[in-house]
Amino acid sequence: MSSTRITAEAPKITMVGAGGMSFGPTMVNDVVHTAGLSGARLVLHDVNRERLDRAYRFAAKLNASSGAPVILDRTTDPAEALTGADFVLSSAEFGRFEHWRQDYEIPNRHGARQITGENGGPGAVFHSLRSITNTLGICADIERYCPDAFLINLTNPMSRVTLAINRATKVRNVGMCHEMPMGINRLARRLRVKRSDIEARASGINHFTFFTEFRNKRTGEDLLPTIRAWFEKPVFDYSPRTQRVARRLDRSLGGAGLVEFNYMPLVTHVVREHGLVPCSVDSHIGEYLPFALDVADWMPVPMDFHQPFSELAERAAAWAADTRVPLPMQIAGMSGEEVAAIIDAMWNDEPARILAVNVPNDGYLPDVAEGAIVEVGAVVDGDGIHPEHMDPLGEPLAGWVKTQVELQELVVEAALAGDADLAFKAVREDPCSPPDEASCRAMFDELRHLQADKLPF
């Protein structure tokens, strides 16, 4: 995919949006624990000085606990942060949960049938418009200050943001998400197989990928039939009693976490009816399926878990950044993210297989439109990212993906042209939108009014 070989002693890595305590510490931890990146200069950049300083204090502790293998810096100035950067990591949003709640609640009040409202559904049209606008501003700074840098985008909605970057800029980039690695971990635990013994492949679009291979490397056993049989167990019938228990659990943060990752009537339905094994849970795959809310009498609201959990993580990280209590940060292992692995492979020309990358389709999925952003595995080395060619998705998956690819195009075109009519068309055509035009218009106008300062029109 990329043919620009990178060679030098140690890279400069800039993290945009580093003040976020979920993104920043994870990326710093992984860079610090990647031996091939020892000596790198890691620059934390955020427009919020208070959040940036807090993230820097936390990062400094992480770095020091491992013998300070990287050189840490911080700045609110984009020119200082980006000049000379070899890699840029971007995960930047304004008012994430405030806007997410609007994206979820307002469309549903007008008759939408959204399960999450973050990456698919009519609310995600507005999320996309905001994220694309913000990310293209970051890309403009990259083109100005470090045009040869490689951008690793972690901002959602991943497929649409990545398409906009490729359509509107010359920035070399890849989109990254941890859903597939998390899916492997989740299924390996349930199968009681060591994660290190699993070899897996998957394909689709972001948050809507499905395993094509799930194998025990040690024994050679194909585990997909076992997974499908596992979902046939009566416990996955989601009886009224099971749903009542899940609703009670959902009232506490810990219980809501159990529900988010273990209450899966939609995943079960897709496995049983179509033989497809998703990498993600209901809250993600359900964003693209108009029947998501029909498979059970009750479905949780994912944001009601993710917002308090994120706030708790922020408070914990803030405490860790400033406490004098000695913390054993050196025992922290690598996260499930594959960002540091990509940088290491590209910088040191050490080939590495990456489970999931988001890239423009160039024959990688033969029954998906060329140029659409698809998620497949890849090999990464000093010459860049080399995505894997996968088998066709087949029906009904290819049809579901086709709908989302068409929406990718509409939303990105609306964002790039600043065209409110195209944005409304995307809302109208989303399969999870209200069924009538008047309700779509009322929903659209209400969200447009509330988010006017973040939209491209």
PDB file of C-alpha atoms in Angstrom, residues 37 65 67 72 79 105 124 160 167 188 232 239 258 276 348 354 370 378 394:
ATOM      1  CA  LEU A  37      11.119   2.061  19.604  1.00  0.00           C
ATOM      2  CA  SER A  65       8.871   2.919  35.614  1.00  0.00           C
ATOM      3  CA  GLY A  67      13.763   2.957  32.739  1.00  0.00           C
ATOM      4  CA  LEU A  72       8.781  12.542  26.352  1.00  0.00           C
ATOM      5  CA  ALA A  79       3.626  23.402  14.640  1.00  0.00           C
ATOM      6  CA  GLU A 105     -31.474  10.044  21.924  1.00  0.00           C
ATOM      7  CA  ALA A 124     -23.660   8.487  13.178  1.00  0.00           C
ATOM      8  CA  ARG A 160     -15.954   7.252   7.061  1.00  0.00           C
ATOM      9  CA  ARG A 167     -10.287  11.438  -0.615  1.00  0.00           C
ATOM     10  CA  ALA A 188     -10.408 -17.736  23.268  1.00  0.00           C
ATOM     11  CA  GLU A 232     -26.567 -23.232  19.831  1.00  0.00           C
ATOM     12  CA  SER A 239     -35.315 -16.325  27.664  1.00  0.00           C
ATOM     13  CA  LEU A 258     -20.828  -7.776  32.015  1.00  0.00           C
ATOM     14  CA  LEU A 276     -21.387 -15.750  10.560  1.00  0.00           C
ATOM     15  CA  ASN A 348      12.824  -1.038  11.744  1.00  0.00           C
ATOM     16  CA  ILE A 354      -1.336  -7.082  11.845  1.00  0.00           C
ATOM     17  CA  GLU A 370     -13.232  -0.590  -5.084  1.00  0.00           C
ATOM     18  CA  ALA A 378      -2.040  -7.076   6.650  1.00  0.00           C
ATOM     19  CA  GLY A 394     -20.868 -13.713   0.234  1.00  0.00           C
TER      20      GLY A 394
END
